[in-house]
Amino acid sequence: MNKHTRTALMVAPILAVIGYIAADYYEEGLAEEEKVIQLLPVENCDVINQKCILKSGDFEVNIFDKNNFTTVNSTFPLDSATLFLVDENNQSTPYPLGMIQSPYYWHAETDLRKLIGRSGQSYTLRLIANIKGGRYISEFHTYTK
């Protein structure tokens, strides 16, 4: 074995470890870049009857209202979340959601049940969920059945 082969065999593992670490930093940097991703309803949403799922790829958000608290449950931990109730004049009322025991569950007391508590009523909602540099946004209608 000549000296060039011996040197290559000694340097290769070091370069592999350095490459692995560099790739990890690169991927972490991409994950923290600001991006906006749209969440789409899987089916017709009925927040009052706990049947509203928004989805984008592997990320899912379930939105429901129970005892005048509107709750957002996500498949990945959120940094923050805000729900907007949008009236017929396109004026939105923001409700910053607070974390409940873990970053997977967020809620706030809203007037949603008063607005669409009866069958046949509908309302427009907007959601912004933040995960690191990503903002997941959605505008959707909820119909009470």
mmCIF file of N, CA and C in Angstrom:
data_model
loop_
_atom_site.group_PDB
_atom_site.id
_atom_site.type_symbol
_atom_site.label_atom_id
_atom_site.label_comp_id
_atom_site.label_asym_id
_atom_site.label_seq_id
_atom_site.Cartn_x
_atom_site.Cartn_y
_atom_site.Cartn_z
ATOM 1 N N MET A 1 0.851 -1.163 0.000
ATOM 2 C CA MET A 1 0.000 0.000 0.000
ATOM 3 C C MET A 1 0.907 1.239 0.000
ATOM 4 N N ASN A 2 0.640 2.120 -0.954
ATOM 5 C CA ASN A 2 1.485 3.310 -1.023
ATOM 6 C C ASN A 2 0.995 4.387 -0.050
ATOM 7 N N LYS A 3 1.792 5.435 0.083
ATOM 8 C CA LYS A 3 1.486 6.448 1.090
ATOM 9 C C LYS A 3 0.220 7.242 0.762
ATOM 10 N N HIS A 4 -0.125 7.371 -0.515
ATOM 11 C CA HIS A 4 -1.340 8.109 -0.885
ATOM 12 C C HIS A 4 -2.589 7.332 -0.477
ATOM 13 N N THR A 5 -2.597 6.037 -0.659
ATOM 14 C CA THR A 5 -3.731 5.202 -0.268
ATOM 15 C C THR A 5 -3.887 5.199 1.251
ATOM 16 N N ARG A 6 -2.771 5.081 1.953
ATOM 17 C CA ARG A 6 -2.797 5.092 3.414
ATOM 18 C C ARG A 6 -3.352 6.431 3.929
ATOM 19 N N THR A 7 -2.937 7.529 3.362
ATOM 20 C CA THR A 7 -3.423 8.857 3.756
ATOM 21 C C THR A 7 -4.919 8.979 3.467
ATOM 22 N N ALA A 8 -5.351 8.483 2.314
ATOM 23 C CA ALA A 8 -6.768 8.540 1.945
ATOM 24 C C ALA A 8 -7.612 7.738 2.924
ATOM 25 N N LEU A 9 -7.144 6.569 3.335
ATOM 26 C CA LEU A 9 -7.880 5.747 4.286
ATOM 27 C C LEU A 9 -7.954 6.392 5.672
ATOM 28 N N MET A 10 -6.975 7.178 6.036
ATOM 29 C CA MET A 10 -6.991 7.852 7.334
ATOM 30 C C MET A 10 -7.864 9.110 7.291
ATOM 31 N N VAL A 11 -7.905 9.802 6.166
ATOM 32 C CA VAL A 11 -8.642 11.060 6.050
ATOM 33 C C VAL A 11 -10.130 10.825 5.760
ATOM 34 N N ALA A 12 -10.476 9.747 5.062
ATOM 35 C CA ALA A 12 -11.864 9.496 4.642
ATOM 36 C C ALA A 12 -12.851 9.473 5.813
ATOM 37 N N PRO A 13 -12.583 8.772 6.912
ATOM 38 C CA PRO A 13 -13.568 8.798 8.019
ATOM 39 C C PRO A 13 -13.755 10.192 8.618
ATOM 40 N N ILE A 14 -12.702 10.946 8.690
ATOM 41 C CA ILE A 14 -12.804 12.312 9.227
ATOM 42 C C ILE A 14 -13.671 13.172 8.308
ATOM 43 N N LEU A 15 -13.468 13.057 7.006
ATOM 44 C CA LEU A 15 -14.270 13.820 6.047
ATOM 45 C C LEU A 15 -15.740 13.378 6.085
ATOM 46 N N ALA A 16 -15.974 12.102 6.295
ATOM 47 C CA ALA A 16 -17.356 11.617 6.381
ATOM 48 C C ALA A 16 -18.071 12.221 7.584
ATOM 49 N N VAL A 17 -17.411 12.278 8.727
ATOM 50 C CA VAL A 17 -18.014 12.858 9.924
ATOM 51 C C VAL A 17 -18.268 14.349 9.723
ATOM 52 N N ILE A 18 -17.304 15.046 9.155
ATOM 53 C CA ILE A 18 -17.471 16.484 8.880
ATOM 54 C C ILE A 18 -18.627 16.706 7.910
ATOM 55 N N GLY A 19 -18.740 15.880 6.887
ATOM 56 C CA GLY A 19 -19.838 15.999 5.923
ATOM 57 C C GLY A 19 -21.189 15.755 6.567
ATOM 58 N N TYR A 20 -21.257 14.781 7.456
ATOM 59 C CA TYR A 20 -22.503 14.481 8.160
ATOM 60 C C TYR A 20 -22.933 15.663 9.024
ATOM 61 N N ILE A 21 -22.004 16.258 9.741
ATOM 62 C CA ILE A 21 -22.302 17.410 10.598
ATOM 63 C C ILE A 21 -22.724 18.611 9.754
ATOM 64 N N ALA A 22 -22.031 18.835 8.649
ATOM 65 C CA ALA A 22 -22.371 19.963 7.769
ATOM 66 C C ALA A 22 -23.764 19.782 7.173
ATOM 67 N N ALA A 23 -24.107 18.571 6.783
ATOM 68 C CA ALA A 23 -25.437 18.311 6.224
ATOM 69 C C ALA A 23 -26.523 18.564 7.264
ATOM 70 N N ASP A 24 -26.263 18.209 8.513
ATOM 71 C CA ASP A 24 -27.223 18.448 9.585
ATOM 72 C C ASP A 24 -27.452 19.943 9.797
ATOM 73 N N TYR A 25 -26.389 20.725 9.815
ATOM 74 C CA TYR A 25 -26.524 22.184 9.948
ATOM 75 C C TYR A 25 -27.289 22.778 8.769
ATOM 76 N N TYR A 26 -27.030 22.276 7.574
ATOM 77 C CA TYR A 26 -27.716 22.761 6.375
ATOM 78 C C TYR A 26 -29.216 22.480 6.473
ATOM 79 N N GLU A 27 -29.595 21.253 6.832
ATOM 80 C CA GLU A 27 -31.006 20.890 6.956
ATOM 81 C C GLU A 27 -31.701 21.701 8.059
ATOM 82 N N GLU A 28 -31.007 21.934 9.158
ATOM 83 C CA GLU A 28 -31.572 22.720 10.245
ATOM 84 C C GLU A 28 -31.803 24.160 9.788
ATOM 85 N N GLY A 29 -30.888 24.689 9.008
ATOM 86 C CA GLY A 29 -31.052 26.036 8.474
ATOM 87 C C GLY A 29 -32.243 26.137 7.538
ATOM 88 N N LEU A 30 -32.453 25.118 6.708
ATOM 89 C CA LEU A 30 -33.608 25.108 5.814
ATOM 90 C C LEU A 30 -34.916 25.032 6.594
ATOM 91 N N ALA A 31 -34.922 24.269 7.671
ATOM 92 C CA ALA A 31 -36.143 24.120 8.473
ATOM 93 C C ALA A 31 -36.535 25.418 9.157
ATOM 94 N N GLU A 32 -35.575 26.261 9.473
ATOM 95 C CA GLU A 32 -35.867 27.502 10.179
ATOM 96 C C GLU A 32 -36.113 28.687 9.253
ATOM 97 N N GLU A 33 -35.986 28.482 7.928
ATOM 98 C CA GLU A 33 -36.280 29.558 6.989
ATOM 99 C C GLU A 33 -37.759 29.890 7.045
ATOM 100 N N GLU A 34 -38.076 31.164 6.873
ATOM 101 C CA GLU A 34 -39.474 31.557 6.882
ATOM 102 C C GLU A 34 -40.148 31.069 5.610
ATOM 103 N N LYS A 35 -41.266 30.391 5.795
ATOM 104 C CA LYS A 35 -42.053 29.930 4.652
ATOM 105 C C LYS A 35 -43.518 29.931 5.056
ATOM 106 N N VAL A 36 -44.382 30.056 4.073
ATOM 107 C CA VAL A 36 -45.818 30.055 4.306
ATOM 108 C C VAL A 36 -46.400 28.846 3.590
ATOM 109 N N ILE A 37 -47.148 28.034 4.336
ATOM 110 C CA ILE A 37 -47.729 26.813 3.801
ATOM 111 C C ILE A 37 -49.222 26.853 4.059
ATOM 112 N N GLN A 38 -50.002 26.506 3.048
ATOM 113 C CA GLN A 38 -51.449 26.561 3.174
ATOM 114 C C GLN A 38 -51.991 25.244 3.718
ATOM 115 N N LEU A 39 -52.864 25.349 4.702
ATOM 116 C CA LEU A 39 -53.598 24.200 5.240
ATOM 117 C C LEU A 39 -54.956 24.153 4.559
ATOM 118 N N LEU A 40 -55.354 22.963 4.122
ATOM 119 C CA LEU A 40 -56.636 22.799 3.450
ATOM 120 C C LEU A 40 -57.541 21.867 4.245
ATOM 121 N N PRO A 41 -58.853 22.142 4.263
ATOM 122 C CA PRO A 41 -59.775 21.250 4.963
ATOM 123 C C PRO A 41 -59.811 19.881 4.284
ATOM 124 N N VAL A 42 -59.823 18.820 5.102
ATOM 125 C CA VAL A 42 -59.907 17.460 4.563
ATOM 126 C C VAL A 42 -61.313 17.216 4.037
ATOM 127 N N GLU A 43 -62.329 17.617 4.783
ATOM 128 C CA GLU A 43 -63.733 17.523 4.397
ATOM 129 C C GLU A 43 -64.406 18.818 4.805
ATOM 130 N N ASN A 44 -65.709 18.839 4.756
ATOM 131 C CA ASN A 44 -66.437 20.005 5.264
ATOM 132 C C ASN A 44 -66.185 20.131 6.760
ATOM 133 N N CYS A 45 -65.901 21.336 7.193
ATOM 134 C CA CYS A 45 -65.596 21.559 8.607
ATOM 135 C C CYS A 45 -66.858 21.841 9.401
ATOM 136 N N ASP A 46 -66.926 21.242 10.571
ATOM 137 C CA ASP A 46 -67.975 21.493 11.548
ATOM 138 C C ASP A 46 -67.285 21.595 12.913
ATOM 139 N N VAL A 47 -66.837 22.794 13.249
ATOM 140 C CA VAL A 47 -66.058 23.014 14.470
ATOM 141 C C VAL A 47 -66.896 22.725 15.712
ATOM 142 N N ILE A 48 -68.174 23.079 15.691
ATOM 143 C CA ILE A 48 -69.042 22.890 16.853
ATOM 144 C C ILE A 48 -69.192 21.401 17.183
ATOM 145 N N ASN A 49 -69.328 20.566 16.169
ATOM 146 C CA ASN A 49 -69.502 19.124 16.371
ATOM 147 C C ASN A 49 -68.187 18.346 16.288
ATOM 148 N N GLN A 50 -67.064 19.044 16.415
ATOM 149 C CA GLN A 50 -65.726 18.456 16.491
ATOM 150 C C GLN A 50 -65.363 17.632 15.260
ATOM 151 N N LYS A 51 -65.675 18.162 14.063
ATOM 152 C CA LYS A 51 -65.352 17.470 12.819
ATOM 153 C C LYS A 51 -64.700 18.437 11.843
ATOM 154 N N CYS A 52 -63.530 18.932 12.195
ATOM 155 C CA CYS A 52 -62.814 19.860 11.318
ATOM 156 C C CYS A 52 -61.328 19.546 11.367
ATOM 157 N N ILE A 53 -60.809 19.055 10.250
ATOM 158 C CA ILE A 53 -59.386 18.741 10.146
ATOM 159 C C ILE A 53 -58.810 19.495 8.955
ATOM 160 N N LEU A 54 -57.724 20.219 9.209
ATOM 161 C CA LEU A 54 -56.973 20.914 8.167
ATOM 162 C C LEU A 54 -55.671 20.156 7.973
ATOM 163 N N LYS A 55 -55.194 20.092 6.715
ATOM 164 C CA LYS A 55 -54.030 19.253 6.442
ATOM 165 C C LYS A 55 -53.124 19.882 5.389
ATOM 166 N N SER A 56 -51.820 19.636 5.572
ATOM 167 C CA SER A 56 -50.805 19.967 4.582
ATOM 168 C C SER A 56 -49.685 18.936 4.742
ATOM 169 N N GLY A 57 -49.591 17.999 3.800
ATOM 170 C CA GLY A 57 -48.595 16.936 3.904
ATOM 171 C C GLY A 57 -48.863 16.067 5.122
ATOM 172 N N ASP A 58 -47.848 15.893 5.979
ATOM 173 C CA ASP A 58 -47.991 15.100 7.199
ATOM 174 C C ASP A 58 -48.553 15.912 8.360
ATOM 175 N N PHE A 59 -48.642 17.220 8.199
ATOM 176 C CA PHE A 59 -49.104 18.095 9.277
ATOM 177 C C PHE A 59 -50.621 18.202 9.243
ATOM 178 N N GLU A 60 -51.263 17.894 10.366
ATOM 179 C CA GLU A 60 -52.711 17.993 10.486
ATOM 180 C C GLU A 60 -53.079 18.813 11.717
ATOM 181 N N VAL A 61 -54.166 19.552 11.596
ATOM 182 C CA VAL A 61 -54.682 20.356 12.695
ATOM 183 C C VAL A 61 -56.161 20.029 12.851
ATOM 184 N N ASN A 62 -56.564 19.701 14.058
ATOM 185 C CA ASN A 62 -57.959 19.452 14.379
ATOM 186 C C ASN A 62 -58.469 20.647 15.179
ATOM 187 N N ILE A 63 -59.590 21.229 14.755
ATOM 188 C CA ILE A 63 -60.154 22.395 15.427
ATOM 189 C C ILE A 63 -61.551 22.037 15.917
ATOM 190 N N PHE A 64 -61.806 22.307 17.193
ATOM 191 C CA PHE A 64 -63.134 22.031 17.740
ATOM 192 C C PHE A 64 -63.454 23.020 18.845
ATOM 193 N N ASP A 65 -64.759 23.152 19.123
ATOM 194 C CA ASP A 65 -65.228 24.050 20.179
ATOM 195 C C ASP A 65 -65.961 23.226 21.227
ATOM 196 N N LYS A 66 -65.554 23.411 22.467
ATOM 197 C CA LYS A 66 -66.177 22.689 23.579
ATOM 198 C C LYS A 66 -66.262 23.646 24.758
ATOM 199 N N ASN A 67 -67.467 23.833 25.283
ATOM 200 C CA ASN A 67 -67.699 24.718 26.429
ATOM 201 C C ASN A 67 -67.184 26.136 26.192
ATOM 202 N N ASN A 68 -67.432 26.676 24.996
ATOM 203 C CA ASN A 68 -67.016 28.025 24.583
ATOM 204 C C ASN A 68 -65.500 28.197 24.486
ATOM 205 N N PHE A 69 -64.744 27.122 24.511
ATOM 206 C CA PHE A 69 -63.299 27.171 24.272
ATOM 207 C C PHE A 69 -63.021 26.508 22.935
ATOM 208 N N THR A 70 -62.449 27.272 22.028
ATOM 209 C CA THR A 70 -62.072 26.723 20.733
ATOM 210 C C THR A 70 -60.649 26.198 20.866
ATOM 211 N N THR A 71 -60.457 24.933 20.507
ATOM 212 C CA THR A 71 -59.189 24.238 20.711
ATOM 213 C C THR A 71 -58.593 23.834 19.374
ATOM 214 N N VAL A 72 -57.278 23.969 19.289
ATOM 215 C CA VAL A 72 -56.506 23.517 18.128
ATOM 216 C C VAL A 72 -55.564 22.425 18.610
ATOM 217 N N ASN A 73 -55.655 21.265 17.971
ATOM 218 C CA ASN A 73 -54.800 20.125 18.285
ATOM 219 C C ASN A 73 -53.997 19.794 17.029
ATOM 220 N N SER A 74 -52.671 19.759 17.115
ATOM 221 C CA SER A 74 -51.841 19.553 15.931
ATOM 222 C C SER A 74 -50.987 18.295 16.065
ATOM 223 N N THR A 75 -50.525 17.788 14.914
ATOM 224 C CA THR A 75 -49.679 16.593 14.913
ATOM 225 C C THR A 75 -48.230 16.919 15.250
ATOM 226 N N PHE A 76 -47.813 18.169 15.097
ATOM 227 C CA PHE A 76 -46.465 18.605 15.455
ATOM 228 C C PHE A 76 -46.584 19.730 16.487
ATOM 229 N N PRO A 77 -45.604 19.887 17.369
ATOM 230 C CA PRO A 77 -45.687 20.949 18.375
ATOM 231 C C PRO A 77 -45.627 22.334 17.735
ATOM 232 N N LEU A 78 -46.494 23.210 18.176
ATOM 233 C CA LEU A 78 -46.564 24.583 17.647
ATOM 234 C C LEU A 78 -45.798 25.536 18.550
ATOM 235 N N ASP A 79 -45.272 26.605 17.945
ATOM 236 C CA ASP A 79 -44.666 27.684 18.723
ATOM 237 C C ASP A 79 -45.729 28.685 19.166
ATOM 238 N N SER A 80 -46.717 28.913 18.294
ATOM 239 C CA SER A 80 -47.846 29.787 18.622
ATOM 240 C C SER A 80 -48.957 29.530 17.618
ATOM 241 N N ALA A 81 -50.152 29.998 17.958
ATOM 242 C CA ALA A 81 -51.297 29.845 17.063
ATOM 243 C C ALA A 81 -52.275 30.983 17.323
ATOM 244 N N THR A 82 -52.917 31.444 16.248
ATOM 245 C CA THR A 82 -53.918 32.496 16.346
ATOM 246 C C THR A 82 -55.111 32.109 15.482
ATOM 247 N N LEU A 83 -56.291 32.221 16.044
ATOM 248 C CA LEU A 83 -57.524 31.950 15.326
ATOM 249 C C LEU A 83 -58.239 33.273 15.099
ATOM 250 N N PHE A 84 -58.784 33.457 13.904
ATOM 251 C CA PHE A 84 -59.503 34.680 13.560
ATOM 252 C C PHE A 84 -60.940 34.316 13.207
ATOM 253 N N LEU A 85 -61.892 35.022 13.807
ATOM 254 C CA LEU A 85 -63.289 34.907 13.419
ATOM 255 C C LEU A 85 -63.571 36.047 12.454
ATOM 256 N N VAL A 86 -64.063 35.722 11.262
ATOM 257 C CA VAL A 86 -64.257 36.711 10.198
ATOM 258 C C VAL A 86 -65.748 36.920 9.982
ATOM 259 N N ASP A 87 -66.215 38.159 10.164
ATOM 260 C CA ASP A 87 -67.642 38.436 10.003
ATOM 261 C C ASP A 87 -68.011 38.639 8.540
ATOM 262 N N GLU A 88 -69.299 38.956 8.288
ATOM 263 C CA GLU A 88 -69.782 39.105 6.903
ATOM 264 C C GLU A 88 -69.172 40.316 6.193
ATOM 265 N N ASN A 89 -68.595 41.268 6.928
ATOM 266 C CA ASN A 89 -67.926 42.431 6.327
ATOM 267 C C ASN A 89 -66.432 42.207 6.144
ATOM 268 N N ASN A 90 -65.988 40.967 6.307
ATOM 269 C CA ASN A 90 -64.583 40.575 6.179
ATOM 270 C C ASN A 90 -63.699 41.216 7.254
ATOM 271 N N GLN A 91 -64.302 41.574 8.374
ATOM 272 C CA GLN A 91 -63.553 42.098 9.515
ATOM 273 C C GLN A 91 -63.220 40.918 10.427
ATOM 274 N N SER A 92 -61.947 40.777 10.753
ATOM 275 C CA SER A 92 -61.546 39.627 11.558
ATOM 276 C C SER A 92 -61.252 40.031 12.996
ATOM 277 N N THR A 93 -61.617 39.129 13.908
ATOM 278 C CA THR A 93 -61.339 39.300 15.325
ATOM 279 C C THR A 93 -60.321 38.243 15.720
ATOM 280 N N PRO A 94 -59.102 38.662 16.113
ATOM 281 C CA PRO A 94 -58.074 37.665 16.455
ATOM 282 C C PRO A 94 -58.251 37.113 17.862
ATOM 283 N N TYR A 95 -57.961 35.837 17.988
ATOM 284 C CA TYR A 95 -57.946 35.163 19.289
ATOM 285 C C TYR A 95 -56.602 34.435 19.406
ATOM 286 N N PRO A 96 -55.614 35.055 20.058
ATOM 287 C CA PRO A 96 -54.350 34.349 20.280
ATOM 288 C C PRO A 96 -54.615 33.148 21.188
ATOM 289 N N LEU A 97 -54.174 31.991 20.747
ATOM 290 C CA LEU A 97 -54.440 30.774 21.497
ATOM 291 C C LEU A 97 -53.334 30.529 22.518
ATOM 292 N N GLY A 98 -53.718 30.037 23.667
ATOM 293 C CA GLY A 98 -52.762 29.710 24.722
ATOM 294 C C GLY A 98 -52.520 28.208 24.773
ATOM 295 N N MET A 99 -51.319 27.829 25.137
ATOM 296 C CA MET A 99 -50.958 26.419 25.195
ATOM 297 C C MET A 99 -51.646 25.747 26.383
ATOM 298 N N ILE A 100 -52.089 24.496 26.158
ATOM 299 C CA ILE A 100 -52.687 23.684 27.220
ATOM 300 C C ILE A 100 -51.749 22.513 27.493
ATOM 301 N N GLN A 101 -50.976 22.551 28.511
ATOM 302 C CA GLN A 101 -50.118 21.476 29.006
ATOM 303 C C GLN A 101 -49.047 20.976 28.042
ATOM 304 N N SER A 102 -49.228 21.107 26.741
ATOM 305 C CA SER A 102 -48.191 20.697 25.789
ATOM 306 C C SER A 102 -48.326 21.537 24.530
ATOM 307 N N PRO A 103 -47.260 21.638 23.731
ATOM 308 C CA PRO A 103 -47.326 22.461 22.517
ATOM 309 C C PRO A 103 -48.169 21.847 21.396
ATOM 310 N N TYR A 104 -48.830 20.740 21.657
ATOM 311 C CA TYR A 104 -49.717 20.118 20.677
ATOM 312 C C TYR A 104 -51.155 20.615 20.816
ATOM 313 N N TYR A 105 -51.498 21.198 21.957
ATOM 314 C CA TYR A 105 -52.863 21.655 22.240
ATOM 315 C C TYR A 105 -52.861 23.132 22.598
ATOM 316 N N TRP A 106 -53.718 23.914 21.904
ATOM 317 C CA TRP A 106 -53.841 25.350 22.138
ATOM 318 C C TRP A 106 -55.322 25.692 22.168
ATOM 319 N N HIS A 107 -55.716 26.665 23.011
ATOM 320 C CA HIS A 107 -57.119 27.048 23.033
ATOM 321 C C HIS A 107 -57.305 28.493 23.499
ATOM 322 N N ALA A 108 -58.518 28.983 23.255
ATOM 323 C CA ALA A 108 -58.919 30.317 23.721
ATOM 324 C C ALA A 108 -60.437 30.333 23.823
ATOM 325 N N GLU A 109 -60.933 31.165 24.729
ATOM 326 C CA GLU A 109 -62.379 31.331 24.842
ATOM 327 C C GLU A 109 -62.834 32.239 23.706
ATOM 328 N N THR A 110 -63.802 31.756 22.917
ATOM 329 C CA THR A 110 -64.295 32.506 21.755
ATOM 330 C C THR A 110 -65.822 32.606 21.804
ATOM 331 N N ASP A 111 -66.351 33.426 20.910
ATOM 332 C CA ASP A 111 -67.801 33.590 20.770
ATOM 333 C C ASP A 111 -68.359 32.695 19.667
ATOM 334 N N LEU A 112 -67.605 31.734 19.228
ATOM 335 C CA LEU A 112 -67.985 30.925 18.079
ATOM 336 C C LEU A 112 -69.300 30.171 18.314
ATOM 337 N N ARG A 113 -69.487 29.621 19.482
ATOM 338 C CA ARG A 113 -70.711 28.858 19.771
ATOM 339 C C ARG A 113 -71.944 29.764 19.722
ATOM 340 N N LYS A 114 -71.800 31.028 20.123
ATOM 341 C CA LYS A 114 -72.918 31.978 20.048
ATOM 342 C C LYS A 114 -73.245 32.310 18.586
ATOM 343 N N LEU A 115 -72.216 32.355 17.743
ATOM 344 C CA LEU A 115 -72.401 32.750 16.349
ATOM 345 C C LEU A 115 -72.956 31.628 15.485
ATOM 346 N N ILE A 116 -72.543 30.388 15.738
ATOM 347 C CA ILE A 116 -72.971 29.278 14.874
ATOM 348 C C ILE A 116 -73.401 28.053 15.679
ATOM 349 N N GLY A 117 -73.984 28.254 16.820
ATOM 350 C CA GLY A 117 -74.379 27.141 17.681
ATOM 351 C C GLY A 117 -75.553 26.330 17.165
ATOM 352 N N ARG A 118 -76.384 26.927 16.297
ATOM 353 C CA ARG A 118 -77.557 26.224 15.782
ATOM 354 C C ARG A 118 -77.265 25.573 14.442
ATOM 355 N N SER A 119 -77.993 24.523 14.149
ATOM 356 C CA SER A 119 -77.823 23.785 12.899
ATOM 357 C C SER A 119 -78.113 24.677 11.686
ATOM 358 N N GLY A 120 -77.301 24.530 10.650
ATOM 359 C CA GLY A 120 -77.477 25.289 9.416
ATOM 360 C C GLY A 120 -76.696 26.580 9.349
ATOM 361 N N GLN A 121 -76.057 27.005 10.433
ATOM 362 C CA GLN A 121 -75.297 28.248 10.432
ATOM 363 C C GLN A 121 -73.866 27.991 9.964
ATOM 364 N N SER A 122 -73.268 29.017 9.353
ATOM 365 C CA SER A 122 -71.871 28.900 8.908
ATOM 366 C C SER A 122 -71.112 30.172 9.256
ATOM 367 N N TYR A 123 -69.796 30.049 9.290
ATOM 368 C CA TYR A 123 -68.939 31.182 9.630
ATOM 369 C C TYR A 123 -67.574 30.955 9.004
ATOM 370 N N THR A 124 -66.887 32.050 8.717
ATOM 371 C CA THR A 124 -65.544 31.972 8.152
ATOM 372 C C THR A 124 -64.510 32.107 9.266
ATOM 373 N N LEU A 125 -63.516 31.236 9.235
ATOM 374 C CA LEU A 125 -62.431 31.249 10.209
ATOM 375 C C LEU A 125 -61.092 31.302 9.480
ATOM 376 N N ARG A 126 -60.118 31.858 10.158
ATOM 377 C CA ARG A 126 -58.737 31.854 9.666
ATOM 378 C C ARG A 126 -57.857 31.334 10.789
ATOM 379 N N LEU A 127 -56.821 30.615 10.409
ATOM 380 C CA LEU A 127 -55.893 30.077 11.391
ATOM 381 C C LEU A 127 -54.477 30.333 10.924
ATOM 382 N N ILE A 128 -53.628 30.785 11.838
ATOM 383 C CA ILE A 128 -52.188 30.890 11.593
ATOM 384 C C ILE A 128 -51.500 30.093 12.690
ATOM 385 N N ALA A 129 -50.779 29.055 12.291
ATOM 386 C CA ALA A 129 -50.031 28.222 13.234
ATOM 387 C C ALA A 129 -48.550 28.343 12.898
ATOM 388 N N ASN A 130 -47.722 28.674 13.876
ATOM 389 C CA ASN A 130 -46.290 28.871 13.668
ATOM 390 C C ASN A 130 -45.486 27.689 14.217
ATOM 391 N N ILE A 131 -44.597 27.175 13.361
ATOM 392 C CA ILE A 131 -43.653 26.130 13.755
ATOM 393 C C ILE A 131 -42.290 26.562 13.245
ATOM 394 N N LYS A 132 -41.387 26.878 14.165
ATOM 395 C CA LYS A 132 -40.063 27.399 13.821
ATOM 396 C C LYS A 132 -40.227 28.513 12.808
ATOM 397 N N GLY A 133 -39.688 28.398 11.603
ATOM 398 C CA GLY A 133 -39.794 29.466 10.616
ATOM 399 C C GLY A 133 -41.002 29.329 9.717
ATOM 400 N N GLY A 134 -41.786 28.265 9.881
ATOM 401 C CA GLY A 134 -42.922 28.024 8.999
ATOM 402 C C GLY A 134 -44.216 28.562 9.563
ATOM 403 N N ARG A 135 -44.999 29.151 8.670
ATOM 404 C CA ARG A 135 -46.332 29.623 9.042
ATOM 405 C C ARG A 135 -47.341 28.831 8.235
ATOM 406 N N TYR A 136 -48.170 28.110 8.937
ATOM 407 C CA TYR A 136 -49.242 27.354 8.309
ATOM 408 C C TYR A 136 -50.497 28.196 8.416
ATOM 409 N N ILE A 137 -51.095 28.518 7.269
ATOM 410 C CA ILE A 137 -52.254 29.402 7.256
ATOM 411 C C ILE A 137 -53.436 28.717 6.586
ATOM 412 N N SER A 138 -54.616 29.142 6.974
ATOM 413 C CA SER A 138 -55.822 28.609 6.354
ATOM 414 C C SER A 138 -56.966 29.583 6.549
ATOM 415 N N GLU A 139 -57.809 29.662 5.530
ATOM 416 C CA GLU A 139 -59.094 30.349 5.640
ATOM 417 C C GLU A 139 -60.125 29.322 5.217
ATOM 418 N N PHE A 140 -61.090 29.055 6.065
ATOM 419 C CA PHE A 140 -62.062 28.015 5.781
ATOM 420 C C PHE A 140 -63.407 28.384 6.386
ATOM 421 N N HIS A 141 -64.431 27.682 5.974
ATOM 422 C CA HIS A 141 -65.796 27.898 6.496
ATOM 423 C C HIS A 141 -66.168 26.717 7.360
ATOM 424 N N THR A 142 -66.825 27.007 8.460
ATOM 425 C CA THR A 142 -67.360 25.958 9.316
ATOM 426 C C THR A 142 -68.874 25.992 9.208
ATOM 427 N N TYR A 143 -69.444 24.820 9.008
ATOM 428 C CA TYR A 143 -70.898 24.672 8.878
ATOM 429 C C TYR A 143 -71.392 23.780 10.009
ATOM 430 N N THR A 144 -72.357 24.268 10.774
ATOM 431 C CA THR A 144 -72.910 23.478 11.869
ATOM 432 C C THR A 144 -74.031 22.590 11.315
ATOM 433 N N LYS A 145 -73.909 21.302 11.578
ATOM 434 C CA LYS A 145 -74.930 20.349 11.092
ATOM 435 C C LYS A 145 -75.914 20.026 12.177
#
